[in-house]
Coordinates of C-alpha atoms and ligand atoms in Angstrom, one line a residue:
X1 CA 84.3 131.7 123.9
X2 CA 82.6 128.5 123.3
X3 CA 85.3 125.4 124.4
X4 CA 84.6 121.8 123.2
X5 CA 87.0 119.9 126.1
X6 CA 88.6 116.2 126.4
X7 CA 89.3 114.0 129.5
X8 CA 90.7 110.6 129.1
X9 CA 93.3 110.6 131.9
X10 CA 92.3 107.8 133.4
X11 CA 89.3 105.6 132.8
X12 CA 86.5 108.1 132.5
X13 CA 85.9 109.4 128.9
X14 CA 84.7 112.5 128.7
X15 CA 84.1 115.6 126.6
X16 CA 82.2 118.4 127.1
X17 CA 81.5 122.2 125.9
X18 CA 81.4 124.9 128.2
X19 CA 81.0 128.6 127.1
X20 CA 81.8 131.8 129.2
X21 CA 79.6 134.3 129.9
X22 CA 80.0 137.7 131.8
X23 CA 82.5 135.7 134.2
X24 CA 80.3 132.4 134.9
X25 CA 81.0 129.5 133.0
X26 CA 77.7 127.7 131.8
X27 CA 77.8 123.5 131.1
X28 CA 76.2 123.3 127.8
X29 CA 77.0 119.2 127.6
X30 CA 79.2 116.9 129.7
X31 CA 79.4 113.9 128.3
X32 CA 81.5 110.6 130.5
X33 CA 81.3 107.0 129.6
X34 CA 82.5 105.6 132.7
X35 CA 85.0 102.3 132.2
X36 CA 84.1 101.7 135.8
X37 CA 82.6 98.2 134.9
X38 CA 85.5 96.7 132.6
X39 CA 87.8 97.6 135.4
X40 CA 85.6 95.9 138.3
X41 CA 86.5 92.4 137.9
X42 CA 90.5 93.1 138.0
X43 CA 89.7 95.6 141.2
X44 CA 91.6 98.6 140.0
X45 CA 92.2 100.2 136.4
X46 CA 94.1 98.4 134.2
X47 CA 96.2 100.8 131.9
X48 CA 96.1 99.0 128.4
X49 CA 91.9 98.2 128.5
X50 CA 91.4 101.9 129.5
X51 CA 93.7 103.0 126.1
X52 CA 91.9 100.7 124.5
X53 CA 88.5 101.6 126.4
X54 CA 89.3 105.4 125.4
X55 CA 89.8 104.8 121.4
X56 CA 86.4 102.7 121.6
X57 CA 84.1 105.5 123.3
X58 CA 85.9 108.7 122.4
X59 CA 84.0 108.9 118.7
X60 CA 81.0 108.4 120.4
X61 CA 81.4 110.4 123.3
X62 CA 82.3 113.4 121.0
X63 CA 79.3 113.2 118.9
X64 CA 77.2 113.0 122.1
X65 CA 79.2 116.0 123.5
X66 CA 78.7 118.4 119.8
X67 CA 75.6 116.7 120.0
X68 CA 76.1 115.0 116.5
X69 CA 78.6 118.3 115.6
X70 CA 75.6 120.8 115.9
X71 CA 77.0 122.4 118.5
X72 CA 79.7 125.0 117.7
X73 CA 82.5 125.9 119.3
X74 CA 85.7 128.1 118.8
X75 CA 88.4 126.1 120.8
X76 CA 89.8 122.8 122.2
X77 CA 90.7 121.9 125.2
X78 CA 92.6 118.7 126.5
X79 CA 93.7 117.1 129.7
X80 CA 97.9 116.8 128.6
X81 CA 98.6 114.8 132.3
X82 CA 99.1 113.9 134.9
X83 CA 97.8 110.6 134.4
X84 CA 97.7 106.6 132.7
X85 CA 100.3 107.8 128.9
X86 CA 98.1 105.9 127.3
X87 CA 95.2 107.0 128.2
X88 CA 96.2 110.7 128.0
X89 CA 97.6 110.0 124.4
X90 CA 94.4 109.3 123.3
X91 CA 92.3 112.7 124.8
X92 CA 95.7 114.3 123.2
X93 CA 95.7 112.8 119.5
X94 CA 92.0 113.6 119.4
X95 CA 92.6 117.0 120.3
X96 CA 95.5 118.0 118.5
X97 CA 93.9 116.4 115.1
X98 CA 90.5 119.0 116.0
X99 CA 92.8 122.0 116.6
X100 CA 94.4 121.4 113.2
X101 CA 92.0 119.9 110.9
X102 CA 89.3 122.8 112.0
X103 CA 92.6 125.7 112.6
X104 CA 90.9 126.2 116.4
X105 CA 92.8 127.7 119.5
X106 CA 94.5 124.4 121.6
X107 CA 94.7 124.4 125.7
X108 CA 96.8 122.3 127.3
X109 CA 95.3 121.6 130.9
X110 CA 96.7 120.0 134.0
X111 CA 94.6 117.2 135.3
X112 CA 94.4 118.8 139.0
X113 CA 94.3 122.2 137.2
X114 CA 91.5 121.0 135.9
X115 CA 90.1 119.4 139.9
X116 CA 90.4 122.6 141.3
X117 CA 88.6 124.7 138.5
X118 CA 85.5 122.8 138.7
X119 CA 84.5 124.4 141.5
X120 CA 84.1 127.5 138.9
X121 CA 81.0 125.7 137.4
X122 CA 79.3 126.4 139.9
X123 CA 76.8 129.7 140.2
X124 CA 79.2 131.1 143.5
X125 CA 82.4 131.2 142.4
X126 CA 85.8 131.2 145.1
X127 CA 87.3 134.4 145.8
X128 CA 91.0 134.4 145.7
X129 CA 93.7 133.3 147.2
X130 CA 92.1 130.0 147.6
X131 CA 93.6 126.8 149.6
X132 CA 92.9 123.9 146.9
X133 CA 92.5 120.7 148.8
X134 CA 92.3 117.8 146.2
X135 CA 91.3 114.7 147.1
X136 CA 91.4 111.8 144.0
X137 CA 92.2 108.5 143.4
X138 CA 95.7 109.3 141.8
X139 CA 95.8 112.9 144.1
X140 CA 96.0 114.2 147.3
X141 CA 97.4 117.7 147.3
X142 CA 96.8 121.0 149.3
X143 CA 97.3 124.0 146.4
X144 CA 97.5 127.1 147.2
X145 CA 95.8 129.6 144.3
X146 CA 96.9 133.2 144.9
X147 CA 95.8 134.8 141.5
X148 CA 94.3 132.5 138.5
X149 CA 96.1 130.4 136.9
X150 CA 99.0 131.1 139.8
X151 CA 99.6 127.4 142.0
X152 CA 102.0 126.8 144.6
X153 CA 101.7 123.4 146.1
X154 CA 101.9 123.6 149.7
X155 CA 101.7 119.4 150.7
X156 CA 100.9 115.8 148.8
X157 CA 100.7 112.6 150.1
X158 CA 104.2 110.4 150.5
X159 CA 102.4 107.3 149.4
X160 CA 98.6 106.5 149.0
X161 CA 96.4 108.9 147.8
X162 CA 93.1 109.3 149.8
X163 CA 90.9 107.5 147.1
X164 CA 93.8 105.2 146.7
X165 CA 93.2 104.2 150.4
X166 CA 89.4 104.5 150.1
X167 CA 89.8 101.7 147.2
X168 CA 91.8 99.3 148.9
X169 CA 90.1 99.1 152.4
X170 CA 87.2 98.9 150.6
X171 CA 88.6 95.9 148.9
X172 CA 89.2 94.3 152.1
X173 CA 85.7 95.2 153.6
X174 CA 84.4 92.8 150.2
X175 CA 83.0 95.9 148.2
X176 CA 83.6 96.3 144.5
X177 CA 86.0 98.4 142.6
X178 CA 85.9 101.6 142.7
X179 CA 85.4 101.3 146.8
X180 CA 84.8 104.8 148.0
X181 CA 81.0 105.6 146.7
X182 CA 80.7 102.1 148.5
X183 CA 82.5 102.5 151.7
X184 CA 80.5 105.7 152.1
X185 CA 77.3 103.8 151.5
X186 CA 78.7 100.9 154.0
X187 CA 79.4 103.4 156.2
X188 CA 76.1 105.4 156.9
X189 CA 74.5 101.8 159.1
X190 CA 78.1 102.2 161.2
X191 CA 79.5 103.8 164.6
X192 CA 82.7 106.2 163.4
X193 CA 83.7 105.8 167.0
X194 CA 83.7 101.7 167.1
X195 CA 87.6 101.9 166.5
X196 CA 90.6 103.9 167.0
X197 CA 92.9 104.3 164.1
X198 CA 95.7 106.6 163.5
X199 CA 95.9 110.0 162.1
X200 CA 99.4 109.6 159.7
X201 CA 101.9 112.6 160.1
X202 CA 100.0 114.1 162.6
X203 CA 102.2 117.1 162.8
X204 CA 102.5 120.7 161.3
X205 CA 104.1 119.3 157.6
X206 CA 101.2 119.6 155.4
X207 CA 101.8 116.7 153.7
X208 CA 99.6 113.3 153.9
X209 CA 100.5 109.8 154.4
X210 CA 97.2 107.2 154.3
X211 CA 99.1 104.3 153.7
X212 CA 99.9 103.7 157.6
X213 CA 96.5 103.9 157.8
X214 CA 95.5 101.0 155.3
X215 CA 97.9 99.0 156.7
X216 CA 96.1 99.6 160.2
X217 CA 92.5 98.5 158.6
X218 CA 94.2 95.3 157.6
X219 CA 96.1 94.6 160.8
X220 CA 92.3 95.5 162.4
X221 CA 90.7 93.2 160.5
X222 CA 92.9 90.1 160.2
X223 CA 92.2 90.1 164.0
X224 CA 88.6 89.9 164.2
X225 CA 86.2 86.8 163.8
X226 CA 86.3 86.0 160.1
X227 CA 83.7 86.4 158.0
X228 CA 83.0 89.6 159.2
X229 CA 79.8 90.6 161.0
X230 CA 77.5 92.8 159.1
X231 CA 77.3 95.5 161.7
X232 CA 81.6 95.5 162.1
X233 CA 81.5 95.7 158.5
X234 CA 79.9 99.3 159.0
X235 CA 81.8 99.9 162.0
X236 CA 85.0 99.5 160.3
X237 CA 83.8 101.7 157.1
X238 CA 82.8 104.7 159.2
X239 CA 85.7 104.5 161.1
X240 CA 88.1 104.7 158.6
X241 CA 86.1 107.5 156.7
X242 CA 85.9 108.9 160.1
X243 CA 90.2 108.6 160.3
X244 CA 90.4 110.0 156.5
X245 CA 88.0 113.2 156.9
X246 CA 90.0 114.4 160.1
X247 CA 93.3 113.5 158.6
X248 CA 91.9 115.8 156.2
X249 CA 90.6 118.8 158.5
X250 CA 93.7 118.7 160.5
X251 CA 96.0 119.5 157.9
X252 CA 93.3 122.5 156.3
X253 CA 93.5 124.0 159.6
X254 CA 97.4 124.3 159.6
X255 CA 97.3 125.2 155.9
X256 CA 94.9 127.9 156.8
X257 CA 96.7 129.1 159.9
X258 CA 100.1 129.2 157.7
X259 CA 97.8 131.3 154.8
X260 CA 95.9 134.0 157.0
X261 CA 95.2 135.6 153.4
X262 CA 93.3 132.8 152.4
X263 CA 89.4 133.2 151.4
X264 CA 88.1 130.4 150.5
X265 CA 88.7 126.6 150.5
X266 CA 87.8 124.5 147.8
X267 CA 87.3 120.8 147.9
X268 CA 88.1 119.0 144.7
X269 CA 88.6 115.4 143.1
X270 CA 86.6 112.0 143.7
X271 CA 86.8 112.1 146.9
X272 CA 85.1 115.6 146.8
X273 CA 82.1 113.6 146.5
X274 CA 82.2 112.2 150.3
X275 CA 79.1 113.8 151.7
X276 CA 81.0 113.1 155.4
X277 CA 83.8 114.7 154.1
X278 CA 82.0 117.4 152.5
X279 CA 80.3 118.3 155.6
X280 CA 83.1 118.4 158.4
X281 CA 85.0 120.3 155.9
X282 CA 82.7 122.9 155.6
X283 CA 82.3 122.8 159.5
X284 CA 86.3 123.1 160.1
X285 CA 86.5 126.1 157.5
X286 CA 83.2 128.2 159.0
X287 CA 85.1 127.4 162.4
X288 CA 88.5 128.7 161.5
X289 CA 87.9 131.7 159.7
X290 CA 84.8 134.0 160.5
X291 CA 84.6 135.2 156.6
X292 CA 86.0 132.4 154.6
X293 CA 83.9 130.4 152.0
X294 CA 83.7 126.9 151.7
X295 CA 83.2 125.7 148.0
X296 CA 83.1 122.0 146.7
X297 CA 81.0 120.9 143.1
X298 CA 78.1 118.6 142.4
X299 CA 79.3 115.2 143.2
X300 CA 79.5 114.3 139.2
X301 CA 81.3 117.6 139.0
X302 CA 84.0 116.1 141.5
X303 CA 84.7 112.8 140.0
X304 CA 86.7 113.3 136.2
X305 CA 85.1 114.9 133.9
X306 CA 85.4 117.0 131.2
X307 CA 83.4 120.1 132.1
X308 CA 86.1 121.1 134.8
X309 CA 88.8 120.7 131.9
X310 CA 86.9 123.1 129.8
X311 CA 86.2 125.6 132.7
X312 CA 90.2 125.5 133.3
X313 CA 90.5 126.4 129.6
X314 CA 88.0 129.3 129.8
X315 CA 90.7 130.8 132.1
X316 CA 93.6 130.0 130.4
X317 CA 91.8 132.1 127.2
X318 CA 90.7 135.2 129.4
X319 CA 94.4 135.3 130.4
X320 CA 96.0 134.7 127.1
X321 CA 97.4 131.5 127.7
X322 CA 96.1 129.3 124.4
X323 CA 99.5 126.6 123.6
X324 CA 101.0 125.6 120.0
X325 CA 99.6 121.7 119.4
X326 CA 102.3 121.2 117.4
X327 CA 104.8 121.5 120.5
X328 CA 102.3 120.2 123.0
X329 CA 102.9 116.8 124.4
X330 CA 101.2 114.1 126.7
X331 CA 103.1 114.3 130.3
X332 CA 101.8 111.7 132.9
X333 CA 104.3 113.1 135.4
X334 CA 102.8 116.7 135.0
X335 CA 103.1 118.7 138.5
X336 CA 102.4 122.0 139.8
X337 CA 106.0 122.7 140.3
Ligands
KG4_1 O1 89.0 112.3 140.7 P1 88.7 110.9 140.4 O2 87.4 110.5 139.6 O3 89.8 110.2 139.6 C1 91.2 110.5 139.8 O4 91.6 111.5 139.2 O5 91.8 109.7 140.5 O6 88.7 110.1 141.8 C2 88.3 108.7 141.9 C3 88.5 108.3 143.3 C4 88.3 106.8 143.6 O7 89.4 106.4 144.4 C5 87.0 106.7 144.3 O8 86.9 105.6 145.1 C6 86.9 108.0 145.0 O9 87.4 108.9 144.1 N1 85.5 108.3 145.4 C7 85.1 108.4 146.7 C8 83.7 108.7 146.6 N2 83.3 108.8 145.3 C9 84.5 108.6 144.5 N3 85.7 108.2 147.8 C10 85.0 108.3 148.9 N4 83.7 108.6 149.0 C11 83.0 108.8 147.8 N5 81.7 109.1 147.8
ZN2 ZN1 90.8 113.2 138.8

């Protein structure tokens, strides 16, 4: 099964077809015209110029992904939320119109669905159950996956998510929309030790709170010398990645205590793409459990994409789950439970 899929949650545009076979799921294109650039200059996305962003690019970005409708496939697949309504109509309209005009099989996927499968791109795939830990700019959620397709959210943040609060410290460090790739880079010249922040909900609820953190990075900083030193700059930003990453591990290690059945952990979303947090993550899980895997994509696999939403799909087929896109609708409140 050959599946042409659509992202436009948010402001990535993306489409992509992925095929299955003998259990691995093989990338044929994956195609995302990034908005990143029209956003900058307002600091954060701004839901009617991504709609608008989305009808511009998604011909193109279609034609790039079928590679000018050479490419065959047998299905369609489309992000149906959460995310921006506008946006997702868009991905949705597109998708619906395919399935109907060409009489092809229609999968409705969930956004974080979508997160979590990408690590299935890759050549080692997660055994089962899994403990999901997705890290976005909308997202940050600890999912438990028993059996495919099977999700039981187990924590999610009360206010920020972590990209959320990698964005806006990064704003008041000076960096550019989206902060986190630049944090990170701000980071790498700083001391993670240089200051003391605190770890939110630091108790056995496995749910996340980073906006008491944010608030600490600005309280922090509207005390020191103004402008900012370069080198406290970089103090600051590998501090607080520093706070976020062990926020992080703390709660995986109580998720994993409370899940002994648990093989592998799989780190998902934008975020996903923190080389810091991808490598005390994989530290915490080889330390808790003897046997159990640590899994997390390609950076360009972590950020939103359409490759992840097809890979989703490819599941949803194996197990019989293709959806009617005459009943199918656009949900940006779409949850796990
Ligand atoms: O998954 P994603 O592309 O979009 C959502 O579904 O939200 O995640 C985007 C988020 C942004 O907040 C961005 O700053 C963050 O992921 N991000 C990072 C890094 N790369 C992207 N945060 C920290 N370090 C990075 N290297
Ligand atoms: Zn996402």
């Amino acid at each position: 099964m050959r599946i042409l899929a659509i992202e436009t949650s948010c402001d990535e545009t993306a489409a992509a077809i992925v095929e299955e076979v003998d259990g691995k799921i093989v990338v044929i294109t994956n195609i995302i015209a990034s908005q990143i650039r029209a956003h900058a200059a307002s600091g954060g996305v701004v839901p009617e110029l991504a709609a608008r962003l989305h009808t511009e690019n998604l011909p193109t970005v279609l034609n790039q992904a079928t590679d000018n409708r050479r490419i065959i496939y047998d299905a369609v697949a489309v992000t149906v939320g959460p995310g921006l309504i506008g946006s997702l109509l868009i991905g949705v309209a597109a998708a619906k119109t395919i399935a109907q005009v060409e009489n092809k099989p229609f999968f409705a996927i969930n956004h974080l669905e979508g997160h979590i499968y990408s690590a299935w791109l890759e050549e080692d795939q997660p055994d089962l159950p899994a403990l999901a830990v997705i890290v976005s700019g909308g997202h940050s959620e600890l999912v438990l996956v028993g059996r495919h397709l099977r999700y039981q959210l187990l924590g999610a943040t009360r206010d920020d998510a972590a990209g959320e609060a990698f964005d806006k410290v990064a704003r008041l460090l000076g960096l550019t929309y989206p902060g986190g790739p630049a944090l990170a880079e701000l980071a790498k010249h700083g001391q993670a030790t240089a200051f003391k922040l605190p770890i939110s909900l630091d108790n056995k609820e496995l749910e996340f709170s980073f906006s008491g953190l944010k608030g600490a990075m600005a309280h922090l900083v509207a005390g020191l010398p103004q402008p900012l030193a370069e080198h406290t700059r970089a103090d600051l930003a590998a501090s607080f990645q520093a706070t976020v990453a062990q926020t992080i591990n703390k709660k995986v290690i109580i998720a994993l205590a409370q899940h002994p059945t648990v093989r592998s952990v799989i780190l998902a979303g934008g975020v996903a793409a923190n080389h810091h947090l991808r490598q005390t993550l994989e530290q915490t899980v080889h330390q808790q459990k003897r046997d159990g895997r640590f899994f997390v994509p390609e950076p360009i696999l972590c950020t939103d994409n359409a490759a992840m939403i097809g890979a989703a799909a490819v599941y949803h087929h194996l197990y019989g789950r293709a959806d009617n896109w005459r009943t199918v609708e656009a949900n940006p409140n779409l949850s796990f439970n």
